[in-house]
Every structure is written in structure tokens, then in C-alpha cells.
Amino acid sequence: MTVTEWALFRDGRRQDGVGYPEAVDAARSGDGFVWVGLSEPDQERWRKAAADFGLHPLVVEDALDPRPSPKLAHYDGVVSMVLRTVRYVRHEGPERNEMLDTGALTAVAGAHFVLTVARGDPGTLDLALRRLEEQPKLLAQGPTALLYTAADVTVDGYLDAAEEFEEDLTEIEAAVFADVRDNQAERIYRAKRELLTLRRAVLPLSHPVRELSQPAPGILPSKIQAYFREVSGHLDRVHTLLAGHDETIASMLQANLAQLSVSQNNDMRKITSWAAIIAVPTAIAGIYGMNFRHMPELRWELGYPGVMLLMAAICLGLYWNFKRRGWL
């Protein structure tokens, strides 16, 4: 289902009671700028909205990509920016399972209009609009202000996800080094997979944000470029956090494998120790079970209890020796 919203802004204020045709006409005449937002649009609805503002065909194709990658493009004075949104979701249950909920947001900004296409969770766009309307001076800069706010909210989402991800890594790390140790390989690999998903969303955005933060006449107003430099700084912080998480996961995986190896060695020591202890009575009983006529102490009245005591003494001696060495 396609949900379409629109709003006309003049001097940093939303104009109420304006229909869609009137808002488009006002934007075409330069009387403010119009925002048009589409959520999960089909091709027909998106192409119609794009035709209202004369968008380049390549812009239309980028927005219809079902698996978009973060990118920045310029077409005939129009700036198109694709963002991958991320939200960390927790599922509470007998075994907690964390996962990343990803979506996409395409923002197309012209001189007097901005079109947004949201796929997945629309929360990023809603938050960006609320934040932008709380700053009339920034909103008065025009359509590219929404471009900046969408990028800023998206990167803030990356930071939140990275910080929540760090909490989960701390829990896994505690489990790896707990007194009662279980194999945490599955949780570690799940965390590794989620980290890769997060990095696929974050890393490609570095170049577009850096490009928008540098002086480029005709692309963005200089004031908006200054805001993008702040976004670039936040994005660098996300990169640093993710690099640290990657190192932590690698260290936990090595520690988990080392502990499994130690645990297996301990098990082998225990098995070997008990096998050596059991081998003593087995060997003696096997010798006396050969049914030879002439055997030591065969006719001695205390031969049976003597052999039993001998076997018990040897077994206890071996047990004490293995216990002292920490094998049992």
C-alpha cells in the first residue's frame, strides 16, 4: 500500500490547509518549497510524483531499486541521496535474539521541492521531519535542510545501534569467560553477521557525506555544507565503534576456541585417567582368568582378598596421583 504525504513550507513554517495541486504549483512558482513523502510506493505512484517535478529518469530508477546502496547523485540541479536506515531490535524470550531491522530512505532535493521514498521502518523520516520543524531557521534554508536532517537522524540511528550492539557484546564476553562455560560460538557468529549488516549500511555512506560536506558550488548552500561536516564527524565515530566491535568479536572467537580446546584436553585427561585406573583390575582379573594350573597364590586361603586389596591399593594410588596433578 502506498501512503503519500505532502506539506508546503514558507519561511521555515509549514502551511496548513494546502492541497497537493496547490502545493506543487507554489513550488513551481518558487513560493516556498514542497515536501512529498511516499512509503513503499509502487512504480506507477512514484513515477507520477516524479513527473510532477520533472525528475531525471535515473533518479526514478534509483528510488525503485528494491535493494539500494547508500549513494549520492546529481541530475540537472537535483541532488539524490540514498540512505540505509538501521534500527536495533531486541526479542525477549527464553533465549534472547537480537537483530538489525534495516530499511532504505531516498531523498531527492531540487530548488523548491524534496521527495522522499521510504522502504521499511518509516521512523527515520518521521523523526527527521519533527526535528526539522523544531528548527525554523534551518528549515528556512530550503529543501536541502531535509536532506541534512535525514542524514543526521540516520547516522544517529547508527550510533544508537552501535552502542546497543556493544552492550550485547559485553554480555557475550561475560558468558565466554563465565565459570560455567558453554560454547558461545553461535552467539559470536550471530553478532559477527549483524556487525557485517551494520557495516554494509554505514561504510558506503562515508563518501556521499564527505562530498556534501566539502565546498561544491551549485550542489548545496554553504550553511548546509557546514551541517554535513558535523554528520561526517558522527559517521567517523561510528566507524571507530564498529572497528572496535570487530576486534572484540575476533578476540572473543579466539578465546572461545581456546577454551574449547582446553576443555577438550581436560576431558581427554579425565578419560585417560579413568581408563588407566580401570586397566589395573582388568589386567589382574584377566591374568587370573586364564585357568592355568600353576598360578601364584592360587591355593592360598587369603589369596582372593589379598588380590582384591592389591587392586584397590593400586587404583587408589593412581587416583590420588591423577587428582594431585589436576587430571581428575
XYZ file of C-alpha atoms in Angstrom:
328
model
C 0.000 0.000 0.000
C 1.264 3.476 -0.898
C 0.950 6.227 1.659
C 1.574 9.737 0.393
C 2.031 12.864 2.485
C 2.912 16.370 1.494
C 3.487 19.751 3.045
C 4.224 23.263 1.835
C 6.824 25.299 3.733
C 7.354 29.058 3.612
C 9.975 30.897 5.647
C 10.600 27.837 7.778
C 6.937 27.222 8.623
C 4.509 24.539 7.478
C 1.484 25.959 5.675
C -1.720 24.255 6.768
C -4.807 23.739 4.643
C -2.955 23.499 1.337
C -3.949 20.785 -1.137
C -1.457 18.798 -3.157
C -2.038 20.594 -6.517
C -1.725 23.999 -4.820
C 1.473 22.906 -3.064
C 3.024 21.739 -6.351
C 2.041 24.987 -8.099
C 3.552 27.032 -5.273
C 6.797 25.093 -5.539
C 6.938 25.565 -9.305
C 6.493 29.307 -8.870
C 9.156 29.480 -6.168
C 6.707 30.429 -3.428
C 8.250 28.242 -0.710
C 9.083 24.578 -1.179
C 7.042 21.405 -1.046
C 7.834 18.083 0.556
C 6.270 14.917 -0.823
C 6.774 11.678 1.091
C 5.973 8.207 -0.181
C 6.168 4.980 1.815
C 6.579 1.668 -0.035
C 5.355 3.197 -3.332
C 4.580 1.153 -6.404
C 6.127 2.158 -9.734
C 3.041 3.945 -11.024
C 2.622 6.195 -7.984
C 6.313 7.049 -7.775
C 6.585 7.815 -11.488
C 3.566 10.100 -11.236
C 5.092 12.003 -8.306
C 8.412 12.232 -10.161
C 6.652 13.553 -13.259
C 5.069 16.357 -11.203
C 8.565 17.751 -10.637
C 10.244 16.701 -13.892
C 12.795 14.354 -12.323
C 15.519 12.732 -14.386
C 14.729 9.082 -15.333
C 17.842 7.871 -13.499
C 16.531 9.409 -10.268
C 13.320 7.461 -10.755
C 15.219 4.208 -11.300
C 17.398 4.724 -8.194
C 14.349 5.163 -5.983
C 12.717 1.999 -7.363
C 15.736 -0.186 -6.584
C 14.464 -2.829 -4.084
C 17.955 -3.247 -2.526
C 19.523 0.201 -2.725
C 23.021 1.007 -1.549
C 23.923 4.387 0.007
C 24.891 6.759 -2.771
C 24.815 10.372 -3.923
C 23.971 11.585 -7.406
C 23.388 14.909 -9.179
C 20.985 15.236 -12.078
C 20.134 18.578 -13.691
C 20.438 20.589 -10.478
C 18.720 17.897 -8.407
C 20.520 16.104 -5.569
C 19.530 12.482 -4.941
C 20.740 10.741 -1.790
C 20.079 7.129 -0.800
C 20.405 6.140 2.867
C 20.236 2.772 4.574
C 18.384 3.070 7.869
C 19.136 0.786 10.810
C 17.197 0.017 13.977
C 18.336 -2.427 16.642
C 15.512 -4.729 17.706
C 15.508 -6.865 20.843
C 13.416 -10.015 21.156
C 12.887 -11.159 24.721
C 12.350 -14.847 25.308
C 13.960 -17.984 26.746
C 16.948 -17.144 24.559
C 17.323 -13.509 23.675
C 17.824 -12.962 19.985
C 18.979 -9.562 18.760
C 18.793 -8.461 15.155
C 19.080 -5.385 12.963
C 15.991 -4.054 11.227
C 17.158 -2.259 8.079
C 15.314 -0.049 5.649
C 16.027 2.494 2.950
C 15.316 6.191 2.524
C 15.791 8.050 -0.752
C 15.679 11.871 -0.626
C 15.562 13.891 -3.840
C 16.016 17.654 -3.379
C 15.551 20.326 -6.008
C 15.421 24.091 -5.787
C 11.849 24.184 -4.446
C 10.905 20.596 -3.682
C 12.065 17.490 -1.869
C 10.701 13.998 -2.469
C 11.335 11.136 -0.061
C 10.770 7.439 -0.646
C 10.851 5.266 2.489
C 11.138 1.482 2.486
C 10.927 -0.496 5.708
C 10.582 1.337 9.011
C 9.453 4.952 8.301
C 10.513 6.107 11.771
C 13.686 7.787 10.481
C 11.761 10.110 8.176
C 9.150 10.946 10.816
C 11.876 11.836 13.310
C 13.714 13.914 10.714
C 10.597 15.945 9.936
C 9.816 16.558 13.610
C 13.369 17.616 14.305
C 13.428 19.899 11.270
C 10.153 21.629 12.141
C 11.574 22.421 15.568
C 14.324 24.473 13.862
C 12.625 27.117 11.676
C 15.929 28.809 10.822
C 17.336 25.577 9.457
C 14.068 24.786 7.663
C 14.211 28.203 6.019
C 17.364 27.062 4.167
C 15.144 25.118 1.815
C 14.761 21.511 0.634
C 18.388 20.555 1.307
C 17.737 21.111 5.019
C 15.610 17.971 4.971
C 18.433 16.201 3.144
C 20.787 17.065 6.005
C 18.279 16.196 8.750
C 17.533 12.799 7.194
C 21.270 12.037 7.046
C 21.771 13.264 10.611
C 18.932 11.135 12.009
C 20.159 8.120 10.039
C 23.703 8.440 11.427
C 22.276 8.926 14.930
C 20.498 5.613 14.381
C 23.841 4.045 13.513
C 25.305 5.364 16.765
C 22.396 4.019 18.807
C 22.666 0.612 17.119
C 26.443 0.519 17.659
C 26.060 1.355 21.348
C 23.318 -1.251 21.897
C 25.431 -3.726 19.975
C 28.276 -3.024 22.406
C 26.014 -3.975 25.328
C 25.291 -7.318 23.696
C 28.989 -7.934 23.067
C 29.635 -7.282 26.760
C 27.056 -9.947 27.664
C 28.574 -12.454 25.241
C 32.063 -11.697 26.559
C 30.881 -12.325 30.122
C 29.401 -15.656 29.027
C 32.637 -16.655 27.297
C 34.651 -16.133 30.495
C 31.993 -17.338 32.940
C 32.761 -20.103 35.454
C 30.088 -22.295 33.871
C 31.203 -22.257 30.275
C 29.114 -23.158 27.275
C 30.062 -22.973 23.638
C 29.267 -19.385 22.643
C 30.292 -19.818 19.002
C 26.713 -19.486 17.728
C 26.139 -16.186 19.547
C 29.521 -14.871 18.426
C 28.877 -15.712 14.780
C 25.393 -14.183 15.003
C 26.971 -10.990 16.344
C 29.513 -11.102 13.517
C 26.721 -11.371 10.956
C 24.825 -8.445 12.485
C 28.005 -6.376 12.524
C 28.519 -7.052 8.810
C 24.942 -5.912 8.133
C 25.562 -2.710 10.057
C 28.852 -2.045 8.281
C 27.219 -2.541 4.864
C 24.842 0.280 5.748
C 27.461 2.587 7.271
C 30.603 2.298 5.152
C 29.151 3.274 1.733
C 27.674 6.455 3.244
C 31.093 7.928 4.047
C 31.822 9.155 0.523
C 28.426 10.880 -0.073
C 28.535 12.650 3.299
C 32.142 13.727 2.774
C 31.268 15.058 -0.680
C 28.344 17.071 0.667
C 30.465 18.491 3.488
C 33.035 19.968 1.102
C 32.619 23.198 -0.892
C 30.820 22.369 -4.123
C 29.124 25.323 -5.839
C 25.663 24.594 -7.161
C 25.063 21.490 -5.052
C 24.284 22.699 -1.524
C 24.191 26.057 0.260
C 27.336 26.711 2.279
C 25.379 26.703 5.557
C 24.041 23.206 4.875
C 27.546 22.019 3.982
C 28.675 23.045 7.461
C 25.952 20.838 8.949
C 27.105 17.912 6.826
C 30.593 18.290 8.276
C 29.057 17.567 11.673
C 27.348 14.473 10.226
C 30.694 13.380 8.792
C 32.244 13.622 12.272
C 29.481 11.471 13.757
C 29.943 8.957 10.970
C 33.666 8.744 11.731
C 32.764 7.945 15.326
C 30.506 5.121 14.124
C 33.378 3.730 12.037
C 35.624 3.761 15.110
C 32.996 1.950 17.210
C 32.404 -0.695 14.565
C 36.129 -1.296 14.094
C 36.417 -1.807 17.853
C 33.440 -4.192 17.829
C 35.052 -6.185 15.036
C 38.254 -6.582 17.058
C 36.244 -7.572 20.142
C 34.362 -10.264 18.217
C 37.608 -11.630 16.771
C 39.149 -11.761 20.264
C 36.070 -13.459 21.737
C 36.072 -16.048 18.969
C 39.733 -16.872 19.597
C 39.145 -17.030 23.363
C 36.122 -19.276 22.886
C 38.072 -21.640 20.620
C 40.999 -21.683 23.072
C 38.680 -22.516 25.959
C 37.028 -25.282 23.945
C 40.470 -26.718 23.224
C 41.399 -26.569 26.911
C 38.074 -28.150 27.865
C 38.607 -30.972 25.373
C 42.119 -31.561 26.728
C 40.733 -31.735 30.272
C 38.121 -34.234 29.147
C 40.781 -36.353 27.486
C 42.870 -36.289 30.686
C 39.897 -37.463 32.725
C 39.073 -40.221 30.254
C 42.704 -41.335 30.135
C 42.981 -41.289 33.937
C 39.888 -43.417 34.478
C 40.963 -45.756 31.699
C 44.343 -46.249 33.452
C 42.630 -46.901 36.799
C 40.177 -49.398 35.293
C 43.001 -51.110 33.385
C 44.614 -52.331 36.651
C 41.790 -54.621 37.926
C 41.008 -55.584 34.344
C 44.590 -56.777 33.768
C 44.840 -58.693 37.064
C 41.423 -60.293 36.621
C 42.362 -61.222 33.090
C 45.534 -62.961 34.230
C 43.733 -64.996 36.923
C 41.037 -65.856 34.435
C 43.464 -67.783 32.175
C 42.812 -71.060 34.060
C 46.478 -72.123 34.312
C 47.142 -74.968 36.762
C 50.160 -73.340 38.447
C 49.469 -69.683 39.359
C 50.878 -67.587 42.256
C 48.881 -67.811 45.483
C 46.244 -69.952 43.797
C 45.830 -72.252 46.832
C 46.455 -69.593 49.472
C 43.396 -69.007 51.701
C 43.943 -65.252 51.728
C 44.791 -65.083 48.011
C 41.384 -63.733 46.896
C 41.116 -60.885 49.450
C 44.834 -60.228 49.002
C 44.441 -59.708 45.251
C 41.352 -57.560 45.833
C 43.233 -55.402 48.312
C 46.161 -55.134 45.892
C 43.875 -53.971 43.079
C 42.175 -51.467 45.404
C 45.515 -50.109 46.607
C 46.876 -49.654 43.088
C 43.638 -47.980 41.928
C 43.591 -45.627 44.921
C 47.258 -44.790 44.357
C 46.611 -43.953 40.709
C 43.515 -41.909 41.640
C 45.475 -39.911 44.223
C 48.305 -39.280 41.758
C 45.947 -38.102 38.959
C 43.988 -35.976 41.430
C 47.191 -34.331 42.680
C 48.170 -33.490 39.096
C 44.727 -32.000 38.388
C 43.701 -34.623 35.859
C 40.662 -35.633 37.875
